[in-house]
PDB file of C-alpha atoms in Angstrom:
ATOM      1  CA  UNK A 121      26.890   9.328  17.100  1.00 90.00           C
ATOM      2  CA  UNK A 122      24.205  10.549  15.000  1.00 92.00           C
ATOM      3  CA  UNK A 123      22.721   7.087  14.359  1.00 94.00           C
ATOM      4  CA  UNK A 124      22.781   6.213  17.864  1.00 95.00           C
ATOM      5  CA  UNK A 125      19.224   7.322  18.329  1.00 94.00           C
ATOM      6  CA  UNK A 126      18.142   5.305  15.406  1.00 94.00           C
ATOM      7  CA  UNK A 127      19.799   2.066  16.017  1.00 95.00           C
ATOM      8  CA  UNK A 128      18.537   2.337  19.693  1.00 95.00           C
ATOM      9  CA  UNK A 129      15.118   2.923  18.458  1.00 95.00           C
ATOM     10  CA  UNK A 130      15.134   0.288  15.638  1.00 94.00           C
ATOM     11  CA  UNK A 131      16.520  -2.398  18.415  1.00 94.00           C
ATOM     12  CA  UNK A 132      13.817  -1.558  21.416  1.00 93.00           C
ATOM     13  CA  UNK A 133      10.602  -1.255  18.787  1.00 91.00           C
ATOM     14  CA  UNK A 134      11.715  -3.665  15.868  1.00 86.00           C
ATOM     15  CA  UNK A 135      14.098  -6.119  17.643  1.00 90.00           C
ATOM     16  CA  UNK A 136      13.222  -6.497  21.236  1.00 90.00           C
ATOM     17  CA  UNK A 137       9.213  -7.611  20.531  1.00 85.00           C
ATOM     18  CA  UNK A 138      10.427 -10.092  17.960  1.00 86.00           C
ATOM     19  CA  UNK A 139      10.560 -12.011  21.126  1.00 85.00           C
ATOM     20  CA  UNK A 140       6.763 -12.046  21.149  1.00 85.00           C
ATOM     21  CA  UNK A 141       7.097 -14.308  17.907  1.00 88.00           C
ATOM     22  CA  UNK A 142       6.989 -17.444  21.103  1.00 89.00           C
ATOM     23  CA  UNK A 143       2.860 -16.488  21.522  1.00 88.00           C
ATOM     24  CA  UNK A 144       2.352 -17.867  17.962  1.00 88.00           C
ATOM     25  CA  UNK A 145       3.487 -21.764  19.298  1.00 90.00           C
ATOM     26  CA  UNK A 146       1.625 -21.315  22.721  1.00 87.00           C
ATOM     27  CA  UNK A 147      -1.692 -21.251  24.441  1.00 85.00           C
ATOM     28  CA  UNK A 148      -0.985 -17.678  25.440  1.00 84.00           C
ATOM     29  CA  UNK A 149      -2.632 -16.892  28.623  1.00 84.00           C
ATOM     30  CA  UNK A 150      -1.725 -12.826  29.483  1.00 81.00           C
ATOM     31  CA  UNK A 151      -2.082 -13.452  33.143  1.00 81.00           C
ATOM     32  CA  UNK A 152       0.596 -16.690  32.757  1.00 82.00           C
ATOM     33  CA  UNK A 153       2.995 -14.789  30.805  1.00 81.00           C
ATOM     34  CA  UNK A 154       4.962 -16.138  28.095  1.00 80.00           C
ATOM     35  CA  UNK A 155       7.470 -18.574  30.883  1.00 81.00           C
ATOM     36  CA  UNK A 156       3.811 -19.703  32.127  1.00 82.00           C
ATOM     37  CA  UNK A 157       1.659 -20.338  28.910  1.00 84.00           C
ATOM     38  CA  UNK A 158       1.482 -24.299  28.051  1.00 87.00           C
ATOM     39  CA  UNK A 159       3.046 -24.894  24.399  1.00 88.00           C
ATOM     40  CA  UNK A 160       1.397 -26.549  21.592  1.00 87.00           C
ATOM     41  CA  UNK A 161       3.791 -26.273  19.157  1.00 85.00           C
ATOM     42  CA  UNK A 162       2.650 -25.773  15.823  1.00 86.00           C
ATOM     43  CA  UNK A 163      -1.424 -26.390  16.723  1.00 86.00           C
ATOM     44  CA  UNK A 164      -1.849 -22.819  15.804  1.00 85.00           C
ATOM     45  CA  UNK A 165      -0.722 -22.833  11.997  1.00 87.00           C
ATOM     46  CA  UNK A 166      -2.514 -25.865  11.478  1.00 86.00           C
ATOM     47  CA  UNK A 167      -5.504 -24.402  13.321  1.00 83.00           C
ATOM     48  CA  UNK A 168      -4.607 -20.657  11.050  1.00 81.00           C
ATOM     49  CA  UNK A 169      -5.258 -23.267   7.381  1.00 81.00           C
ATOM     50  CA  UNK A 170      -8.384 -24.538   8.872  1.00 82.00           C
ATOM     51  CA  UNK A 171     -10.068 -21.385   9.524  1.00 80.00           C
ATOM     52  CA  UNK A 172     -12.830 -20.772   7.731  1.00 81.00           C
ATOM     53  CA  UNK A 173     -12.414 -17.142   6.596  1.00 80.00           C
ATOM     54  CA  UNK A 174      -8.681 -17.271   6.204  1.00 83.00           C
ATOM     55  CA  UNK A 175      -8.523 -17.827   2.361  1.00 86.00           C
ATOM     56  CA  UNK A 176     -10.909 -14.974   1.916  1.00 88.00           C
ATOM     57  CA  UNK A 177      -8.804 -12.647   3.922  1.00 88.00           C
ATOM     58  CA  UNK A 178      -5.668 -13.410   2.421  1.00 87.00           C
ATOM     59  CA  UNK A 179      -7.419 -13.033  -1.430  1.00 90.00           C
ATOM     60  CA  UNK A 180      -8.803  -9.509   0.097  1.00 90.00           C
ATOM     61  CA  UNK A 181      -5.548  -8.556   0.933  1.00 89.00           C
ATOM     62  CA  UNK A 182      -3.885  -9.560  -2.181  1.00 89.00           C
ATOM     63  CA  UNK A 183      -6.260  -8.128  -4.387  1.00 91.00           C
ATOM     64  CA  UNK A 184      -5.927  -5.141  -3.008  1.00 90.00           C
ATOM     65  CA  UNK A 185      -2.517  -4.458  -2.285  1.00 89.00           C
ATOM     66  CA  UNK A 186      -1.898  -5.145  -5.723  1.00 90.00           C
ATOM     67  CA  UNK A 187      -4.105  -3.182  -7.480  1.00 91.00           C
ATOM     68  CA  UNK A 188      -3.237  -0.523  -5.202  1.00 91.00           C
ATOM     69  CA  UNK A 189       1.095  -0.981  -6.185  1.00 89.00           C
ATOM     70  CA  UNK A 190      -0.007  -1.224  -9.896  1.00 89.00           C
ATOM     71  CA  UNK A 191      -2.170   1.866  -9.752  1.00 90.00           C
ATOM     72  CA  UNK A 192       0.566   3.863  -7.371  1.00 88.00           C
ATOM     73  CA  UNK A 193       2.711   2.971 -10.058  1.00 89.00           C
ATOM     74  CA  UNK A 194       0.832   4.020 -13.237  1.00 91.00           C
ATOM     75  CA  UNK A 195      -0.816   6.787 -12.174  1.00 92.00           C
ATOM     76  CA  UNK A 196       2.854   8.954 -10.888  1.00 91.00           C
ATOM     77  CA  UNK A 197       4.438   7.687 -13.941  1.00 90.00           C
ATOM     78  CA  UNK A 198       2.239   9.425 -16.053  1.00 90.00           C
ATOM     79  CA  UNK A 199       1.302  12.711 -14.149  1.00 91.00           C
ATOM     80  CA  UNK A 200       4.812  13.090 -14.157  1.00 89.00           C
ATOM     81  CA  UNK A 201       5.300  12.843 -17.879  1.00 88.00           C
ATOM     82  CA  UNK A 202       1.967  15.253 -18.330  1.00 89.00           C
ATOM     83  CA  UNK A 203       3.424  17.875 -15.428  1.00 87.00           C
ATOM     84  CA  UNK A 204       6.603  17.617 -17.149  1.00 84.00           C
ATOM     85  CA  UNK A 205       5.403  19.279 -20.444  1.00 83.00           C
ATOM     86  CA  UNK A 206       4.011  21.882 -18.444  1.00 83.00           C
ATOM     87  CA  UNK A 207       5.681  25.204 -19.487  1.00 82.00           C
ATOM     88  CA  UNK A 208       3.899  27.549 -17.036  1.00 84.00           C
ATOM     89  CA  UNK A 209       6.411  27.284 -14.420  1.00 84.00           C
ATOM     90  CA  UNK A 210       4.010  29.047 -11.836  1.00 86.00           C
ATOM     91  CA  UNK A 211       1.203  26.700 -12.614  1.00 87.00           C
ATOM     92  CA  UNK A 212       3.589  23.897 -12.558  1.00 85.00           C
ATOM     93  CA  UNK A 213       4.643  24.399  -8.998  1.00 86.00           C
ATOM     94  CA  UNK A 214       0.872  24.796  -8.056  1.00 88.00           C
ATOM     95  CA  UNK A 215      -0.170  21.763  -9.096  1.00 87.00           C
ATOM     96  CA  UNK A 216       2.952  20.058  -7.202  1.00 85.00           C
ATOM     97  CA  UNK A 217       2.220  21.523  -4.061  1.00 85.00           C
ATOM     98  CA  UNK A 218      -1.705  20.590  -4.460  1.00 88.00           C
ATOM     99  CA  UNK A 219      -0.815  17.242  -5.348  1.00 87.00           C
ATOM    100  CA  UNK A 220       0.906  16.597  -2.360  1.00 86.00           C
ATOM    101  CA  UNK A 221      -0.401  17.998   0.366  1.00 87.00           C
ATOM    102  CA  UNK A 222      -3.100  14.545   0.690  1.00 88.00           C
ATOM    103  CA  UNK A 223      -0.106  12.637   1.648  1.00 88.00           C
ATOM    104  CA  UNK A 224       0.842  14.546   4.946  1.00 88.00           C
ATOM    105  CA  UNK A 225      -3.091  14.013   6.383  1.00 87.00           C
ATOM    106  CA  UNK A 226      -3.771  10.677   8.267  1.00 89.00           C
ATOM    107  CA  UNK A 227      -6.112   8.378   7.433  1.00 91.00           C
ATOM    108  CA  UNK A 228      -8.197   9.448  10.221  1.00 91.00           C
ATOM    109  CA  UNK A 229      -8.701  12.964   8.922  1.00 91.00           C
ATOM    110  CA  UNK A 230      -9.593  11.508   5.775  1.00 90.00           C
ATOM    111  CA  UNK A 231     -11.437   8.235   6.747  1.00 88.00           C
ATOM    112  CA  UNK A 232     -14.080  11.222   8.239  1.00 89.00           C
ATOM    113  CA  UNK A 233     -13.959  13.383   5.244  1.00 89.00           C
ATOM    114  CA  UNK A 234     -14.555  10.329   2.810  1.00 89.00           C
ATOM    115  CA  UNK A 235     -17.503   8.916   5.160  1.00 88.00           C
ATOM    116  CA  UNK A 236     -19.548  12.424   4.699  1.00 89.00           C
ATOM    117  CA  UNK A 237     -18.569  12.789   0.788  1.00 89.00           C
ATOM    118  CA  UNK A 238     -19.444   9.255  -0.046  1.00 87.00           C
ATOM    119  CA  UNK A 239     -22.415   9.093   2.141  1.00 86.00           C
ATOM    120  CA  UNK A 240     -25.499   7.706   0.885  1.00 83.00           C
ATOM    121  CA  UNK A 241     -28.139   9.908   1.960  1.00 83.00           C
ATOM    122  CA  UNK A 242     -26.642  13.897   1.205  1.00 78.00           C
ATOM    123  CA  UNK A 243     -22.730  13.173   0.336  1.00 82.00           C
ATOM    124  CA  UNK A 244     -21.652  15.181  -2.254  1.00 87.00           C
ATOM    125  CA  UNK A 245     -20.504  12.105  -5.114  1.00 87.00           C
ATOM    126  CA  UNK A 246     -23.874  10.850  -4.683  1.00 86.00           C
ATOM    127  CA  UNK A 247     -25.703  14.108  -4.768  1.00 87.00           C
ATOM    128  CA  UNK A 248     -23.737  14.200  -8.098  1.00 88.00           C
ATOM    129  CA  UNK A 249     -24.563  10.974  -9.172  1.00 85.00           C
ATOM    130  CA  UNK A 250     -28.534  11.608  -8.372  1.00 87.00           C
ATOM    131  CA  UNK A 251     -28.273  14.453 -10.545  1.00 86.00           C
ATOM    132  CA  UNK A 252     -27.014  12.623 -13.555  1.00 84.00           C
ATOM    133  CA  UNK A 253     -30.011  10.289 -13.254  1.00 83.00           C
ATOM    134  CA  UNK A 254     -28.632   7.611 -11.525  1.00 81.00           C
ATOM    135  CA  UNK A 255     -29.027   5.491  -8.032  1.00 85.00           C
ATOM    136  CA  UNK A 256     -27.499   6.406  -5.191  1.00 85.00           C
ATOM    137  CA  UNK A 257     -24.644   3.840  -4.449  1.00 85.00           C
ATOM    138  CA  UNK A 258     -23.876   2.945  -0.854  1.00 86.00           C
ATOM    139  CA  UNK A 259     -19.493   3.092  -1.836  1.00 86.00           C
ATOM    140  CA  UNK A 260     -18.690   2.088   1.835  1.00 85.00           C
ATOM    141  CA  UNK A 261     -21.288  -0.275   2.240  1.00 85.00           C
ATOM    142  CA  UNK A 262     -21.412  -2.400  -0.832  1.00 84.00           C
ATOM    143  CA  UNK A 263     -18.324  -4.937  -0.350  1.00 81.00           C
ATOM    144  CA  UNK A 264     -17.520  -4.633  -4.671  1.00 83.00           C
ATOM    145  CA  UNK A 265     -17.511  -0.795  -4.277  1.00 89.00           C
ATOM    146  CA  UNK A 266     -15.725  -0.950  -1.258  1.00 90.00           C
ATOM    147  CA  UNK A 267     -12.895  -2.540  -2.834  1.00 90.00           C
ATOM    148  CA  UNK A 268     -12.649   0.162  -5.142  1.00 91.00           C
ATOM    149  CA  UNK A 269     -13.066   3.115  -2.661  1.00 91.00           C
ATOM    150  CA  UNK A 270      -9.835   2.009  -0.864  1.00 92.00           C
ATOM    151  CA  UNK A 271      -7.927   1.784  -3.803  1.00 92.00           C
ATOM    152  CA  UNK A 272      -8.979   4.924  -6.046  1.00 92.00           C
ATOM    153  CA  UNK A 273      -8.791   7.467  -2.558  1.00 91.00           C
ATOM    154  CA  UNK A 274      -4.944   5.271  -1.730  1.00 91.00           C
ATOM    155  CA  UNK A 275      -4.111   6.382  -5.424  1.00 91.00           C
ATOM    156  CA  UNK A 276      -5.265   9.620  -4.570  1.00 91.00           C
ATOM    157  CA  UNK A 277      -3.441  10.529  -1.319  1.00 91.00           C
ATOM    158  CA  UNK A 278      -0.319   8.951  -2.090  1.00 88.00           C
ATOM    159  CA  UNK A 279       0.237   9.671  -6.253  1.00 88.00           C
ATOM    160  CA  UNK A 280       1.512  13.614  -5.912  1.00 86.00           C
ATOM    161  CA  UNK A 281       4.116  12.020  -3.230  1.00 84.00           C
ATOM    162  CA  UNK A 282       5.278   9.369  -5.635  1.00 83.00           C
ATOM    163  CA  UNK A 283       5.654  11.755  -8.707  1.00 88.00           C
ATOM    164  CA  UNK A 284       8.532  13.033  -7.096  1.00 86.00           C
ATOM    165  CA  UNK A 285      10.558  10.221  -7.868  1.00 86.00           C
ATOM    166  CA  UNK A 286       9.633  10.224 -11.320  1.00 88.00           C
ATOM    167  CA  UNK A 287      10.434  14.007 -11.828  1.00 86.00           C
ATOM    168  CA  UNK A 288      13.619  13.381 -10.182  1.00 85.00           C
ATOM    169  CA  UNK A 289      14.594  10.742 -12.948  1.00 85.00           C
ATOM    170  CA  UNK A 290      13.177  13.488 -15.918  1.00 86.00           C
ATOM    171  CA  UNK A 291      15.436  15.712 -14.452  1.00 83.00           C
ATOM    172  CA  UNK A 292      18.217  13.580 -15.033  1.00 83.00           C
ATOM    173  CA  UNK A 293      17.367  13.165 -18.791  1.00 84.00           C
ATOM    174  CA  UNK A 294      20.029  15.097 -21.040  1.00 85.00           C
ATOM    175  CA  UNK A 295      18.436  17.902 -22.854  1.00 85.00           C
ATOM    176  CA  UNK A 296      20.166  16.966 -26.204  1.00 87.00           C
ATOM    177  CA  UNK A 297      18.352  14.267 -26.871  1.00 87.00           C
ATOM    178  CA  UNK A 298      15.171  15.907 -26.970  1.00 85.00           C
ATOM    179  CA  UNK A 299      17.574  19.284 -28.510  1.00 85.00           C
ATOM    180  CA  UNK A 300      18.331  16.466 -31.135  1.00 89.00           C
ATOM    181  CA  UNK A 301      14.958  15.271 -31.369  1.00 87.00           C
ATOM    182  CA  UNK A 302      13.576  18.070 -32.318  1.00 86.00           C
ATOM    183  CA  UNK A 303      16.021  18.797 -35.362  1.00 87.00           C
ATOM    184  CA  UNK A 304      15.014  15.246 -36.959  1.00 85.00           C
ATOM    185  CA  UNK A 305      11.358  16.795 -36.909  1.00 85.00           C
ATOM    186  CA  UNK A 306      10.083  14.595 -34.029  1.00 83.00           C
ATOM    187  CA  UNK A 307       6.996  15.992 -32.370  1.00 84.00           C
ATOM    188  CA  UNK A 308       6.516  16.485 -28.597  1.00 83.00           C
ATOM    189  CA  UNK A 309       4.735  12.943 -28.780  1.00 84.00           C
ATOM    190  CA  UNK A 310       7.352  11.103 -29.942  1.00 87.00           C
ATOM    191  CA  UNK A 311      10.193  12.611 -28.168  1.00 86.00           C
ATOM    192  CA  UNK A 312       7.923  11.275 -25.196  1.00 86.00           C
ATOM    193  CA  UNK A 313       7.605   8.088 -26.131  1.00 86.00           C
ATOM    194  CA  UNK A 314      11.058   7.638 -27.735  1.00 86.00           C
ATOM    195  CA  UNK A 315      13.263   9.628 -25.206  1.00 87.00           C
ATOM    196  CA  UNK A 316      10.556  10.173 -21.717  1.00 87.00           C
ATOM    197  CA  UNK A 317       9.731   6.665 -21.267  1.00 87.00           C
ATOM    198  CA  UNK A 318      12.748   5.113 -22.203  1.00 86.00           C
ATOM    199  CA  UNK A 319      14.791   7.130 -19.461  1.00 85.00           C
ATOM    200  CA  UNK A 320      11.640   6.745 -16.792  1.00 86.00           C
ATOM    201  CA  UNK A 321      11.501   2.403 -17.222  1.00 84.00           C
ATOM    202  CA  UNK A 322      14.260   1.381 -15.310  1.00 81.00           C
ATOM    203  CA  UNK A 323      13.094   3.749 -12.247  1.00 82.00           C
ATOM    204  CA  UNK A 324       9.415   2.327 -12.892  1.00 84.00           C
ATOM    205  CA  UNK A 325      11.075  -1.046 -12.689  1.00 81.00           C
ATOM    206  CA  UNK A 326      12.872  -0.815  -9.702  1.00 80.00           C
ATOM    207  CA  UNK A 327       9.311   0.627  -8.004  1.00 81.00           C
ATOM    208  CA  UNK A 328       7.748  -1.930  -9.255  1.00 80.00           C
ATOM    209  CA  UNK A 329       9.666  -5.066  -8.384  1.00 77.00           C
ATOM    210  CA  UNK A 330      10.538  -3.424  -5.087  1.00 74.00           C
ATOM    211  CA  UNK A 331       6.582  -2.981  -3.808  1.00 79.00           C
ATOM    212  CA  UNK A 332       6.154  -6.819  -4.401  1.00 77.00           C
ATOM    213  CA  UNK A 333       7.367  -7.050  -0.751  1.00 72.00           C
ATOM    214  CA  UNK A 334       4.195  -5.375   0.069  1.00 75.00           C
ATOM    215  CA  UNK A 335       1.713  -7.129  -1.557  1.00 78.00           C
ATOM    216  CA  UNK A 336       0.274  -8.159   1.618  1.00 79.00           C
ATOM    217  CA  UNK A 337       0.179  -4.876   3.135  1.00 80.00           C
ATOM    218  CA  UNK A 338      -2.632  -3.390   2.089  1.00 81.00           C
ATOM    219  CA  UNK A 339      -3.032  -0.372   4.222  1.00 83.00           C
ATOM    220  CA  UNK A 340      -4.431  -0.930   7.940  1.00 87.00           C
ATOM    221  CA  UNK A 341      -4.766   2.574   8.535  1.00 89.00           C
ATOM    222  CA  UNK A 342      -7.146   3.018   5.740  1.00 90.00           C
ATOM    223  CA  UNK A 343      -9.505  -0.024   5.812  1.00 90.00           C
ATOM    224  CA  UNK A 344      -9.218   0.350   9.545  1.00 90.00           C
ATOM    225  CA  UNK A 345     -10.739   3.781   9.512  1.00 89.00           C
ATOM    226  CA  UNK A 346     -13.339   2.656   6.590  1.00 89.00           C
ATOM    227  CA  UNK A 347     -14.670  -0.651   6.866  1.00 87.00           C
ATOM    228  CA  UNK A 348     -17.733  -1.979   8.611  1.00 86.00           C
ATOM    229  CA  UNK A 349     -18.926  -5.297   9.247  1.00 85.00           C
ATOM    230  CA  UNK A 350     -21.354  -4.920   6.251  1.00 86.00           C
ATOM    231  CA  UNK A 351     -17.928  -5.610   3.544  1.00 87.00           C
ATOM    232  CA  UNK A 352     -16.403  -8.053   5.943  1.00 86.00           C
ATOM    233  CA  UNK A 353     -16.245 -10.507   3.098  1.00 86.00           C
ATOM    234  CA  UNK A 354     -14.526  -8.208   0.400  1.00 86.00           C
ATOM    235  CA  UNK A 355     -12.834  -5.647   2.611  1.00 87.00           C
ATOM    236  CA  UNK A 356     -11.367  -7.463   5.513  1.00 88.00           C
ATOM    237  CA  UNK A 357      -7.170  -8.048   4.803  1.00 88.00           C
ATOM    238  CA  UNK A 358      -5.316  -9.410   7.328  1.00 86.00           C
ATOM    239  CA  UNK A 359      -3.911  -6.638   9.625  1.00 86.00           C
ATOM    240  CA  UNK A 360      -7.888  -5.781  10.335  1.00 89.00           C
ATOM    241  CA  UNK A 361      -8.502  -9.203  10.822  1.00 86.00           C
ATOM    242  CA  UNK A 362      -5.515  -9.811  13.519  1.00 84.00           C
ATOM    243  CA  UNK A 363      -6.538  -6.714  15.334  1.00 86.00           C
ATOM    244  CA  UNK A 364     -10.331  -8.032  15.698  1.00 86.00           C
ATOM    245  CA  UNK A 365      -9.122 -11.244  16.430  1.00 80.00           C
ATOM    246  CA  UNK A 366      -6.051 -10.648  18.979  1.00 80.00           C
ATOM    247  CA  UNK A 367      -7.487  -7.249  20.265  1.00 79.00           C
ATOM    248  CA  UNK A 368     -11.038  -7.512  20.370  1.00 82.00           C
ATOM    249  CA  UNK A 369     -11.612 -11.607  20.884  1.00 81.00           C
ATOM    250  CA  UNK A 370      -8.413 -11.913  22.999  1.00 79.00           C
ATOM    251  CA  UNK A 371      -7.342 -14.713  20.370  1.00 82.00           C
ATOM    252  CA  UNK A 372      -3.644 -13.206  20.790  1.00 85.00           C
ATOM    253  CA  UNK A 373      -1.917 -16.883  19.895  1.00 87.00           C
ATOM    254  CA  UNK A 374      -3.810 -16.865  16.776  1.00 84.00           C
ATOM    255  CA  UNK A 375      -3.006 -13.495  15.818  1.00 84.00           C
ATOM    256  CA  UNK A 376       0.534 -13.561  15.940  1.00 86.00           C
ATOM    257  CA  UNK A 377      -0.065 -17.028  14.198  1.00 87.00           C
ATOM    258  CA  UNK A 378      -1.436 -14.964  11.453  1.00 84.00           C
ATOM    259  CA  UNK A 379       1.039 -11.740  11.703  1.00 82.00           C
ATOM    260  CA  UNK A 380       3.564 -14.635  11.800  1.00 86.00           C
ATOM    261  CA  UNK A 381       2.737 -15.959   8.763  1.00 85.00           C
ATOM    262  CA  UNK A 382       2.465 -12.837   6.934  1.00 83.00           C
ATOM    263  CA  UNK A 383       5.989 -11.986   8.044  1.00 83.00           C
ATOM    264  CA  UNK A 384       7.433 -14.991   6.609  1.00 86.00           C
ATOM    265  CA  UNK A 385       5.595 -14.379   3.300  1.00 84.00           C
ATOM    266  CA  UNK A 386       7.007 -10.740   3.150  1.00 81.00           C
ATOM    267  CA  UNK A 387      10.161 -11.632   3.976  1.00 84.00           C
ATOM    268  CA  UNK A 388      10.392 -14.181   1.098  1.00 85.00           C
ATOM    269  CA  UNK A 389       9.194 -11.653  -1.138  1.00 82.00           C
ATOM    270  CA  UNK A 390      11.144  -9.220  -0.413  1.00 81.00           C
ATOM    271  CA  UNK A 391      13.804 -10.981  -1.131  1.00 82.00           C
ATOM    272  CA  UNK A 392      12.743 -11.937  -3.926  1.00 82.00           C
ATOM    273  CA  UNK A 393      12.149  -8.595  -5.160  1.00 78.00           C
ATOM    274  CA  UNK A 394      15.536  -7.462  -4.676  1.00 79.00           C
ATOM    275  CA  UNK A 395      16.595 -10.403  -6.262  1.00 80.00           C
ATOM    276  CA  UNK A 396      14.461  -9.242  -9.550  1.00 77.00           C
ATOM    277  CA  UNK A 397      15.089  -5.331  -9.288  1.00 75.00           C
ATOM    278  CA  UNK A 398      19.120  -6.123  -9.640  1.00 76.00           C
ATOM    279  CA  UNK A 399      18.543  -8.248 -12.486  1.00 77.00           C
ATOM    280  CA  UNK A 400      15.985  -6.083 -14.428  1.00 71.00           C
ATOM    281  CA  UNK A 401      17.392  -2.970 -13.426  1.00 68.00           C
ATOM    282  CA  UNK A 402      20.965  -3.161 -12.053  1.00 70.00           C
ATOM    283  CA  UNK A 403      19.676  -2.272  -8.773  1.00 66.00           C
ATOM    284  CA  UNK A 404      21.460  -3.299  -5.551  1.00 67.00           C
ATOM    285  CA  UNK A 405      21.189  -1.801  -1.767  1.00 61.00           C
ATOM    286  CA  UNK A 406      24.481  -3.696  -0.662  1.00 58.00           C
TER     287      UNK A 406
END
């Protein structure tokens, strides 16, 4: 009974508009409905690897979705090894709790607070910057520096979150080893590397095999709330682009083309990923 709510909610938002998927092999007219729109079959794919900015989008996406999975990776896996050898229990818990509270704000609260701090003209990095003796760099409106933006504030918001995982697996970690360690004269360094690392890998596997079915989500909310037609070229990723085009254009055959497509690909990959997280790690869902 308790899943009720759940499995009706799953089958009326995930299930039911699946039936939308028809729009992608159509002329989709909204006034004609999708009994009245004419059908043209697969014009729309083959129209899709024709488009001119298509290759750049998908590239945009992939380069950052990745660098953002191999930086959410890194970064949790080590503050949780450095927050682990913290011994003040009180400043411990501090740090926790300040780490995570950037995960529960949306990208809307902090798309505004990023536009004044990064701003070119009085925002407080480049205030810093100027003071150091360098230029002033325009970090939302240079497409290079854009790219970076999304992925070193993503790291930021969402690296406290993923620690927790992390310390969850050093909590698991058997005391007398490191107890045993320590009488063989190993320092804290090498009980780290020899004992922490070790007992963190097959968790940092399973993370990372697993986000490979995301590698072409790269975060709609953010860009969405950050980029401007001025880093089109380096910052558009696919989501963004399907919104401008079905939304804004009205191109809505073309842009379930494209969320089509992307659907297929993540579905293979996630598939795939499950496929390598049981056989690196010993991993299984089912």
């Amino acid at each position: 009974m308790m899943l009720v709510p759940a499995i009706i909610l799953t089958i009326v938002f995930q299930y039911l508009p699946m039936a939308g998927i028809v729009i992608a092999f159509q002329d989709f007219k909204p006034w004609l409905g999708l009994t009245g729109s004419k059908w043209v079959g697969l014009d729309n794919f083959r129209f899709l690897f024709k488009y001119p900015d298509i290759d750049q989008v998908i590239w945009n996406t992939f380069i950052i979705a990745f660098f953002k999975m191999a930086a959410g990776l890194v970064v949790p896996f080590l503050f949780a090894v450095l927050l682990n050898e913290v011994r003040n229990i009180g400043f411990k818990r501090m740090t926790q709790t300040l780490v995570y509270l950037p995960h529960f704000l949306s990208w809307v609260i902090l798309g505004g607070i990023l536009l004044d701090i990064l701003a070119p003209d009085g925002g407080m990095v480049n205030k810093l910057v100027t003071a150091l003796g360098g230029k002033p760099v325009f970090f939302l409106g240079d497409g290079d520096w854009f790219r970076v933006t999304i992925i070193v504030s993503d790291v930021w918001k969402e690296f406290g979150f993923g620690t927790i995982v992390f310390l969850a697996s050093l909590a698991g970690i058997n005391p007398a080893l490191y107890e045993a360690a320590e009488v063989d004269g190993a320092t804290r360094l090498r009980q780290t590397i020899h004992i922490t690392f070790p007992a963190l890998m097959p968790m940092a596997i399973v993370l990372g095999t697993l986000s490979i079915g995301n590698i072409l989500n790269a975060g709609f909310d953010q860009v969405f709330n950050l980029y401007n037609p001025l880093v089109y070229e380096k910052g558009d990723i696919i989501d963004t682009f399907v919104y401008r085009l079905g939304i804004l254009n009205g191109k809505m055959s073309f842009a379930t083309t494209v969320g089509l497509f992307k659907s297929v690909v993540g579905t293979v990959l996630i598939v795939l990923s499950y496929r390598l997280a049981y056989k690196l790690a010993n991993y299984r869902v089912f």
